[in-house]
CSV table of C-alpha atoms in Angstrom, one decimal:
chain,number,residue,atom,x,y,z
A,1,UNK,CA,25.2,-40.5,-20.4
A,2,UNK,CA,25.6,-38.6,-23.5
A,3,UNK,CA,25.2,-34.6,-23.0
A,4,UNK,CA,24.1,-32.2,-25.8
A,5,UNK,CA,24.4,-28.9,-24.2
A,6,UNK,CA,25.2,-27.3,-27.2
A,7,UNK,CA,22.0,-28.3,-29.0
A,8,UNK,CA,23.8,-29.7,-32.1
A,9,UNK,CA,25.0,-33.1,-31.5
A,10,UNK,CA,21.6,-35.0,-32.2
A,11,UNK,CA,22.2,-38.4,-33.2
A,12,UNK,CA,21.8,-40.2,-29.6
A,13,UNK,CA,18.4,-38.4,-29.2
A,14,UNK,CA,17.2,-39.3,-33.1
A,15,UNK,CA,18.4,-42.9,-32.6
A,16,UNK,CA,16.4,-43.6,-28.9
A,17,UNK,CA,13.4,-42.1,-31.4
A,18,UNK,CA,13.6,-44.2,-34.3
A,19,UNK,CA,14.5,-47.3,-32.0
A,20,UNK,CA,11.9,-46.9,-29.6
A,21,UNK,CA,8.8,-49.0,-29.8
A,22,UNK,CA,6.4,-47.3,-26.9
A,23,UNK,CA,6.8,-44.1,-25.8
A,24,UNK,CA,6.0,-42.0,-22.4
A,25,UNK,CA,6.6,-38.1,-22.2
A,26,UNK,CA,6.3,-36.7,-18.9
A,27,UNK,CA,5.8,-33.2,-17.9
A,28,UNK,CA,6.6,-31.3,-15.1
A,29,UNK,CA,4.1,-30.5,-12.5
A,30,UNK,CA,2.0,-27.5,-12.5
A,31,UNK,CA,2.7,-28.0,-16.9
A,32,UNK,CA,3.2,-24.9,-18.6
A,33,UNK,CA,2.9,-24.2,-22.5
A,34,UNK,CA,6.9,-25.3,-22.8
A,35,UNK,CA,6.8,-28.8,-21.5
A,36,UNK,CA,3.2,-29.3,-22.6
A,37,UNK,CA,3.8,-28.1,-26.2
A,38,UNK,CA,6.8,-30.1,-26.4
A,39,UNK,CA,6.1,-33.4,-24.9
A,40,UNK,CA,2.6,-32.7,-27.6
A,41,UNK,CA,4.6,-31.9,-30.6
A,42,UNK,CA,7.0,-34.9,-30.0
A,43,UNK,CA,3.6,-37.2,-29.4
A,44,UNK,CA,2.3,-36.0,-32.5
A,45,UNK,CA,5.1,-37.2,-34.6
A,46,UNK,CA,5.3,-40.4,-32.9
A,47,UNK,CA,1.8,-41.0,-32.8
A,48,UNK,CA,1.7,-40.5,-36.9
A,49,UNK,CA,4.5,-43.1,-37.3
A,50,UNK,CA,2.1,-45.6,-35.1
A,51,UNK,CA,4.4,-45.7,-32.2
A,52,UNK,CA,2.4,-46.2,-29.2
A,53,UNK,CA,2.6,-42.6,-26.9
A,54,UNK,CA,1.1,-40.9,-23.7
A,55,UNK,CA,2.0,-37.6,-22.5
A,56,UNK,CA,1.5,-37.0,-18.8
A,57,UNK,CA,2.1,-34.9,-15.3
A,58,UNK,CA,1.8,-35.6,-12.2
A,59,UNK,CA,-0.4,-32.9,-10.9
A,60,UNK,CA,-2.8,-31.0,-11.0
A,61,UNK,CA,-5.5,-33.7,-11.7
A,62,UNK,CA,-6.0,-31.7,-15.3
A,63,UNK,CA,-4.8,-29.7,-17.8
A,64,UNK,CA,-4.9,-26.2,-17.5
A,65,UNK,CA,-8.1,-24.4,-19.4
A,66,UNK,CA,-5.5,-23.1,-22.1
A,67,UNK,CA,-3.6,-26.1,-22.6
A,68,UNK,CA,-6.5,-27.7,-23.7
A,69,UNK,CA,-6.5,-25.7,-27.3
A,70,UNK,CA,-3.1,-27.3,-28.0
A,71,UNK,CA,-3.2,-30.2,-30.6
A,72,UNK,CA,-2.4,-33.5,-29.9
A,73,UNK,CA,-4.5,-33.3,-26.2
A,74,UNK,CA,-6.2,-36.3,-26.5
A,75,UNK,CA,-2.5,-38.5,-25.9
A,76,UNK,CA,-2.2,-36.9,-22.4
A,77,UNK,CA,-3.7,-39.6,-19.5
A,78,UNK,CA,-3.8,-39.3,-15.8
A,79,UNK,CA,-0.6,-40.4,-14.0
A,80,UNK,CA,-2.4,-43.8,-12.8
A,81,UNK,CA,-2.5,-44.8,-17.1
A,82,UNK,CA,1.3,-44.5,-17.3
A,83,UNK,CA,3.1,-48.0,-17.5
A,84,UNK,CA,5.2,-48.8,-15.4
A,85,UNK,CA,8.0,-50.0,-18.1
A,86,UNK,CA,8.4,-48.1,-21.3
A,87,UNK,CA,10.9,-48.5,-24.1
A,88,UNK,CA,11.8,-45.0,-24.3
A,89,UNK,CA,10.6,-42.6,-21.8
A,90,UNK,CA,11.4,-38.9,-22.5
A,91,UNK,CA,11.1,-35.6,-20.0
A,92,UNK,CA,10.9,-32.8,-21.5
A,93,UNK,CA,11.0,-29.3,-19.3
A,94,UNK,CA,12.1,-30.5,-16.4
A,95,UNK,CA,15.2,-29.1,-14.3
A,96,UNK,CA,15.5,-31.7,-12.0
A,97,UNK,CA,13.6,-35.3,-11.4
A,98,UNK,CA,11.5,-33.7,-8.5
A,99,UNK,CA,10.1,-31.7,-11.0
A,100,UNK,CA,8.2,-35.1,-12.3
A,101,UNK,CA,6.5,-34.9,-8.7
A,102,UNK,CA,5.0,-38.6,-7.8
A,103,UNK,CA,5.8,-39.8,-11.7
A,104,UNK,CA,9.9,-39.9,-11.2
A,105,UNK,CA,8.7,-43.6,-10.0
A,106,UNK,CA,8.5,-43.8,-13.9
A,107,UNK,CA,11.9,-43.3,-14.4
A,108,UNK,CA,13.5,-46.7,-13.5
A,109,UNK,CA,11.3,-48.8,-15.5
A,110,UNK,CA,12.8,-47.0,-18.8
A,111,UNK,CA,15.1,-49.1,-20.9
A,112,UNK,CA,16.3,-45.7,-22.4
A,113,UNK,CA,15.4,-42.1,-20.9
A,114,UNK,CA,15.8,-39.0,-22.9
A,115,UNK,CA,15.8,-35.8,-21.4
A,116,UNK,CA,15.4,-32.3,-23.4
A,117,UNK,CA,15.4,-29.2,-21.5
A,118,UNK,CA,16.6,-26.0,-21.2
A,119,UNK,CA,17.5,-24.8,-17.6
A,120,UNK,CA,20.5,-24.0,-17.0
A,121,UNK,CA,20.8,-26.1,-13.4
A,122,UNK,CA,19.9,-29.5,-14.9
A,123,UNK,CA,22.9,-31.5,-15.0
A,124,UNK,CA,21.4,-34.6,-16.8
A,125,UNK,CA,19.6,-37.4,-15.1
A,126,UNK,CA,18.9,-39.4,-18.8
A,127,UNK,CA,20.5,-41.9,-21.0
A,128,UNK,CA,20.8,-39.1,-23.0
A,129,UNK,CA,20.7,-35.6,-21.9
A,130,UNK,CA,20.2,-33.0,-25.2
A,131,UNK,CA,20.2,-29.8,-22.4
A,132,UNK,CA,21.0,-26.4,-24.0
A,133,UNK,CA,20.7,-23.6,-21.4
A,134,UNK,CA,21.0,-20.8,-24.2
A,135,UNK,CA,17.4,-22.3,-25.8
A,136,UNK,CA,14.9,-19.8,-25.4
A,137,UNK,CA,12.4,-22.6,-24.6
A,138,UNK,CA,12.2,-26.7,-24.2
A,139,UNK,CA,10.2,-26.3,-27.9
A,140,UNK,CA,13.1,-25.1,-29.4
A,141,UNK,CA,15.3,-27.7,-28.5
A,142,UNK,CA,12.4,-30.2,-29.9
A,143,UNK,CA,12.0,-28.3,-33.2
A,144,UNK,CA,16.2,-29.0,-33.8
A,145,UNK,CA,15.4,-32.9,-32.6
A,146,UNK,CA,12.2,-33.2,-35.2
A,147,UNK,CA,14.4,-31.7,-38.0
A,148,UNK,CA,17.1,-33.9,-37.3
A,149,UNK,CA,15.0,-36.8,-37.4
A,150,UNK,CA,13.5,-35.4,-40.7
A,151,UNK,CA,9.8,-34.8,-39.5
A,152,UNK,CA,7.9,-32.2,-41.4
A,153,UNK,CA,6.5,-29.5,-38.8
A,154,UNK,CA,3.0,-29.2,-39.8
A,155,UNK,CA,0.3,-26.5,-38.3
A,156,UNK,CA,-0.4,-28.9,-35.8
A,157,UNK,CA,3.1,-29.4,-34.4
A,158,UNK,CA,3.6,-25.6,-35.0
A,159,UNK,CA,0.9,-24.9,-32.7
A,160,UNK,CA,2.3,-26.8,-30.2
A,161,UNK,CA,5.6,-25.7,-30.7
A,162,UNK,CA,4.8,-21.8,-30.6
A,163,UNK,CA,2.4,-22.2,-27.6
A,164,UNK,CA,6.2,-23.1,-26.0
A,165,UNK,CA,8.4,-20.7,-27.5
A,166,UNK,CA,5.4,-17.5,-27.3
A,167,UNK,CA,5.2,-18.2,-23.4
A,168,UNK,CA,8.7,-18.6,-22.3
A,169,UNK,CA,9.7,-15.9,-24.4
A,170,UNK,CA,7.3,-13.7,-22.7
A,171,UNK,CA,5.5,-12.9,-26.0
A,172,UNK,CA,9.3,-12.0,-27.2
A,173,UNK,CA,10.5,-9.5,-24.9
A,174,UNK,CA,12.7,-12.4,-23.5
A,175,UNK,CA,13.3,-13.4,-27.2
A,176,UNK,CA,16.9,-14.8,-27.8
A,177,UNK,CA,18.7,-15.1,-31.2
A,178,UNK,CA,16.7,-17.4,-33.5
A,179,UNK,CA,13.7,-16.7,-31.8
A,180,UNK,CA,11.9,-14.5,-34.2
A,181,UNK,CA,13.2,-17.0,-37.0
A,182,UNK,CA,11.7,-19.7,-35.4
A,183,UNK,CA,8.2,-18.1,-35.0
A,184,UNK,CA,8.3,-16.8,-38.6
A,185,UNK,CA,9.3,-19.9,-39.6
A,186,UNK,CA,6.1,-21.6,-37.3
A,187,UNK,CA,3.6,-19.1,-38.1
A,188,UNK,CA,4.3,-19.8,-42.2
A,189,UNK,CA,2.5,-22.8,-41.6
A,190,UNK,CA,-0.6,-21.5,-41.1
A,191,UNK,CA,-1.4,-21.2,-37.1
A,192,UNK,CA,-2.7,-18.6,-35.9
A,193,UNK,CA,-0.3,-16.7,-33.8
A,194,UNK,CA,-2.6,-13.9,-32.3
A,195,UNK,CA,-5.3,-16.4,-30.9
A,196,UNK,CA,-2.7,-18.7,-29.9
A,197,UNK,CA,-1.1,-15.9,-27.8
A,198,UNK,CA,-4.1,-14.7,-26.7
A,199,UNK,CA,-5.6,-18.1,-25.4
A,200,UNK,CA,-2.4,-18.6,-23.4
A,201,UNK,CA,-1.4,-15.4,-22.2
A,202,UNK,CA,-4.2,-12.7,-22.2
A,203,UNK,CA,-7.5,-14.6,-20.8
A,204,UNK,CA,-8.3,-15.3,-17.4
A,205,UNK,CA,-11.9,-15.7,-15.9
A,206,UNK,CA,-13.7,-12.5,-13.8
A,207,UNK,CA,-12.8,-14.6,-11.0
A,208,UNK,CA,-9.1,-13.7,-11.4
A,209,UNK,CA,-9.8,-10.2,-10.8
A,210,UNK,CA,-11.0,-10.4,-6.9
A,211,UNK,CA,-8.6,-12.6,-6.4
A,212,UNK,CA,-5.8,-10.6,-8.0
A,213,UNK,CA,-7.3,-7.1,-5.8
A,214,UNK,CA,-6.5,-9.2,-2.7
A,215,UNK,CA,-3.2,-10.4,-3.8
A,216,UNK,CA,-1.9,-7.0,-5.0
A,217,UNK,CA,-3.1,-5.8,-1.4
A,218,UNK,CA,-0.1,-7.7,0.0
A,219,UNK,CA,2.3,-6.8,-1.8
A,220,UNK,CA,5.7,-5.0,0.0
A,221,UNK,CA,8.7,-3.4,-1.4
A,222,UNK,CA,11.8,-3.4,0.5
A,223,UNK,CA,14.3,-1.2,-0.9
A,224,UNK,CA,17.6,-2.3,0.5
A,225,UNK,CA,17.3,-6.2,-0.5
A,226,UNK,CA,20.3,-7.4,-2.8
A,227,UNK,CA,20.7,-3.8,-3.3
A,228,UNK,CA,18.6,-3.4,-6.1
A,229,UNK,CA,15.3,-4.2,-4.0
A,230,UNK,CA,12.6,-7.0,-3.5
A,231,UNK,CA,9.0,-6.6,-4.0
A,232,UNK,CA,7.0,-9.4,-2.8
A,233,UNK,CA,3.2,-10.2,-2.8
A,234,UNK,CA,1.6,-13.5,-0.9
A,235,UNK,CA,-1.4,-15.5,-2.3
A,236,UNK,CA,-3.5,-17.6,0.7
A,237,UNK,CA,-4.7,-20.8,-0.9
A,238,UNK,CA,-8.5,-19.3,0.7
A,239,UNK,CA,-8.1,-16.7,-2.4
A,240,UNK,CA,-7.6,-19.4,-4.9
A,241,UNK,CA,-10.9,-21.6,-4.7
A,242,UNK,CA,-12.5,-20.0,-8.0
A,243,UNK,CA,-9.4,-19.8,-10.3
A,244,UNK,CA,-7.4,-22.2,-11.8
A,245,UNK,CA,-3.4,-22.5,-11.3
A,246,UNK,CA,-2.6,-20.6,-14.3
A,247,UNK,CA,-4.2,-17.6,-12.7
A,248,UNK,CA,-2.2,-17.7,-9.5
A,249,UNK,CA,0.9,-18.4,-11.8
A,250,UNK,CA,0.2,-15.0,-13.4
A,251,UNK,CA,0.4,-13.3,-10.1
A,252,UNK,CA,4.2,-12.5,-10.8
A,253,UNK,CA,3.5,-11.0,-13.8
A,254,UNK,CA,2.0,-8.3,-12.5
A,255,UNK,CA,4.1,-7.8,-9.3
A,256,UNK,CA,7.4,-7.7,-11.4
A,257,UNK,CA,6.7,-4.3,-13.3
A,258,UNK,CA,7.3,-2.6,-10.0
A,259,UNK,CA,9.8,0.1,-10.8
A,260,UNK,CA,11.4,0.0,-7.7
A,261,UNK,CA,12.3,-3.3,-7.2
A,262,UNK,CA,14.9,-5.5,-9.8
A,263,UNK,CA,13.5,-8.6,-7.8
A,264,UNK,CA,9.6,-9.5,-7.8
A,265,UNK,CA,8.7,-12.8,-5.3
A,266,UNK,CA,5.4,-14.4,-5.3
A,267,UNK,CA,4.7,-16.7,-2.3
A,268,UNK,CA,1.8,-19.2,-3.0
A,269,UNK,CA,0.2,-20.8,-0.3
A,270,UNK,CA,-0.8,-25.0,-1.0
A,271,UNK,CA,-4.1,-25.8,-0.7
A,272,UNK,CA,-4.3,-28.2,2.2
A,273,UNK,CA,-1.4,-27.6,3.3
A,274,UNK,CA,-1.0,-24.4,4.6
A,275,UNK,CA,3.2,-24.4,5.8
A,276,UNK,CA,4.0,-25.3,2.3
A,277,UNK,CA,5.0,-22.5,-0.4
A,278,UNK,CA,6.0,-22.2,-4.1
A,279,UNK,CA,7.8,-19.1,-4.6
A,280,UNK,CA,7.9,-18.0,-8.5
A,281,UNK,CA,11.4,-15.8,-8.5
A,282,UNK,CA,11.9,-12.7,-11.6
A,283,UNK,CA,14.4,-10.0,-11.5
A,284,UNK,CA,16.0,-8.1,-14.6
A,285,UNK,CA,18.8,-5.8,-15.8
A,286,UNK,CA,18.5,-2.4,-14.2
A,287,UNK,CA,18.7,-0.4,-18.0
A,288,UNK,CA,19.0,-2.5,-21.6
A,289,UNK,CA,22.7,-3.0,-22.3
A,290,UNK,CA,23.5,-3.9,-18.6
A,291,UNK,CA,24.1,-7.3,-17.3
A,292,UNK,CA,23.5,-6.5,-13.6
A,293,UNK,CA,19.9,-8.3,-12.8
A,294,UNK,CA,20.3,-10.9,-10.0
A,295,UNK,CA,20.3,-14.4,-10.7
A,296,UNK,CA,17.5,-15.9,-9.3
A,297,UNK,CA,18.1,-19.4,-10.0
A,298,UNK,CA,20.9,-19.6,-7.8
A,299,UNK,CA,18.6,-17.4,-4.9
A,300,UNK,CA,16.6,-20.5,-5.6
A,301,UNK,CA,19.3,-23.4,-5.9
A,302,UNK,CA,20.0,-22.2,-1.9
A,303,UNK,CA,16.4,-23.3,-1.6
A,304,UNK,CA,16.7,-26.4,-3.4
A,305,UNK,CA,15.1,-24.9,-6.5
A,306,UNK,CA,16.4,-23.3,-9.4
A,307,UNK,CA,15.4,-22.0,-13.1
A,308,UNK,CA,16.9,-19.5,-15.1
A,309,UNK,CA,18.5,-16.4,-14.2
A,310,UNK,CA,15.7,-14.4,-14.6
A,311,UNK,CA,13.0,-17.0,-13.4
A,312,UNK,CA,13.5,-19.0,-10.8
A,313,UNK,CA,11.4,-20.7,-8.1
A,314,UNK,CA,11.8,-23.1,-5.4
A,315,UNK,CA,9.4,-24.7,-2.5
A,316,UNK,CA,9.5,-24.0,1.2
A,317,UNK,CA,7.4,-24.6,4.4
A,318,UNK,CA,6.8,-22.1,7.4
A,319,UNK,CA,4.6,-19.4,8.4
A,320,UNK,CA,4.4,-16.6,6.2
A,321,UNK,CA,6.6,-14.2,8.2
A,322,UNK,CA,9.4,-16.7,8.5
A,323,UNK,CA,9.4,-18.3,4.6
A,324,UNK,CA,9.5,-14.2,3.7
A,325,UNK,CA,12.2,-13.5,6.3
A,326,UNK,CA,14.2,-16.7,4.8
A,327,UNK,CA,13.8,-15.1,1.6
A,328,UNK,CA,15.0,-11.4,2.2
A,329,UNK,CA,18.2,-12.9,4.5
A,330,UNK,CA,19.0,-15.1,1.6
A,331,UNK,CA,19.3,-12.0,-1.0
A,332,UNK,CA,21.0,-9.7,1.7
């Protein structure tokens, strides 16, 4: 295994490019704009030097609405279309190979893998790992990659690349050094940075809005959890049945402004399955300059999930009372 944490030892990742002959990226499930813009940008190039490519996730059965703006979408299949062997398959934006859901069968019939990510608890399932935990997003890591292998980043690849960076960024108020650089840099090709941001991060249908009344109805604060306080807010899959994933993703968006709490929770109920839960984890600083926020990702590690230190999340099964409960004894 050859590790890149420090994002600038590229060579093993540009030669399992230039060597491969087919190609599979694979998402995470539940794909966000970071692993969908990057396994995208990457199929992009490939697909321009004739290298056969398909991009794909286990589940949901589609794309969200938003992703489907993003360049490149017609390279992305359903996970019954990916081969079985593959010269060179590459995850991108995946923490762990549960991540890949029912497509880590994938993974053995690789003759090289490549993984590129960013969180901080992957400790490098690939032939080669590039893994840089101090990348603001997966896209970053795959604009260094594509330079090193001396592809041009066109508007098309930008798009893709910014849809990445603009999301797990938070539209830059989670921005890291280089960040801005990097968008400047993106956005002097042409894309359209506004719209882009706006597709992904500031449109829902009027469905979201019942459904987000009912949610918010939930939610509790308890003051004395971890010290700096929990506010959690539960979404029943029976809420869900006219919006898409992205709009119950958003949930902890809005539950993590509460003033009074430096960690926000959001327990989703599955459909069909109603003991099983995918709890999305924030927290922050308590005042700029400070470094006391919670890290999450090791809340979640206990839980067999993990994430960043200020995003986390994790799956669990139980009643609602008793996943909560689990939750609040595990912070303290």
């Amino acid at each position: 295994m050859t590790s890149v944490r420090d994002g600038t030892e590229l060579d093993a990742a540009v030669a399992a490019l230039a060597a491969a002959r087919s190609v599979t990226i694979l998402c995470h499930v539940q794909p966000d704009a970071d692993t969908v813009g990057s396994g995208l940008a990457l199929a992009l190039a490939l697909h321009r030097r004739e290298v056969p490519v398909c991009v794909s996730f286990a589940e949901p059965a589609e794309l969200p609405a938003s992703l489907r703006t993003l360049p490149g979408v017609e390279l992305v299949v359903p996970p019954a279309q990916v081969p079985d062997e593959v010269d060179l398959l590459i995850v991108v934006d995946c923490g762990a190979r549960s991540r890949l859901g029912a497509l880590a069968d994938r993974l053995p019939g690789a003759t090289t893998t490549l993984v590129i990510d960013h969180h901080r608890a992957n400790d490098g399932f690939g032939t080669v790992d590039l893994i840089d935990e101090s990348a603001a997003s997966t896209t970053e890591l795959v604009t260094r990659l594509l330079d090193a292998w001396g592809v041009p980043i066109d508007a098309a690849i930008a798009h893709c690349l910014f849809a990445g960076l603009v999301t797990d960024t938070g539209s830059f108020r989670w921005a890291r050094p280089g960040s801005h650089a990097m968008a400047e840099r993106l956005l002097a090709t042409g894309i359209d940075g506004t719209e882009i941001t706006r597709v992904l991060l500031d449109t829902h249908p009027y469905a979201w809005l019942p459904m987000l009344s009912k949610v918010l109805s939930t939610a509790v604060v308890v003051p004395q959890a971890a010290g700096v306080g929990l506010v959690y807010a539960l979404v029943r899959a029976a809420d869900t049945h006219d919006v898409g994933p992205e709009e119950v993703e958003s949930v902890i968006d809005v539950i993590r402004t509460t003033s009074e709490a430096g960690i926000a929770a959001v327990f989703k109920e599955a459909r069909g399955q109603n003991d099983r839960w995918t709890v999305s984890l924030r927290s922050r600083d308590s005042a700029p300059g400070l470094t006391d926020g919670v890290d999450v990702a090791a809340v979640a590690s206990g839980f067999g999930g993990g994430g960043h230190r200020f995003a986390a999340g994790y799956t669990t099964y139980g009643d609602p009372e008793g996943v909560v409960r689990a939750l609040i004894t595990a912070l303290g």
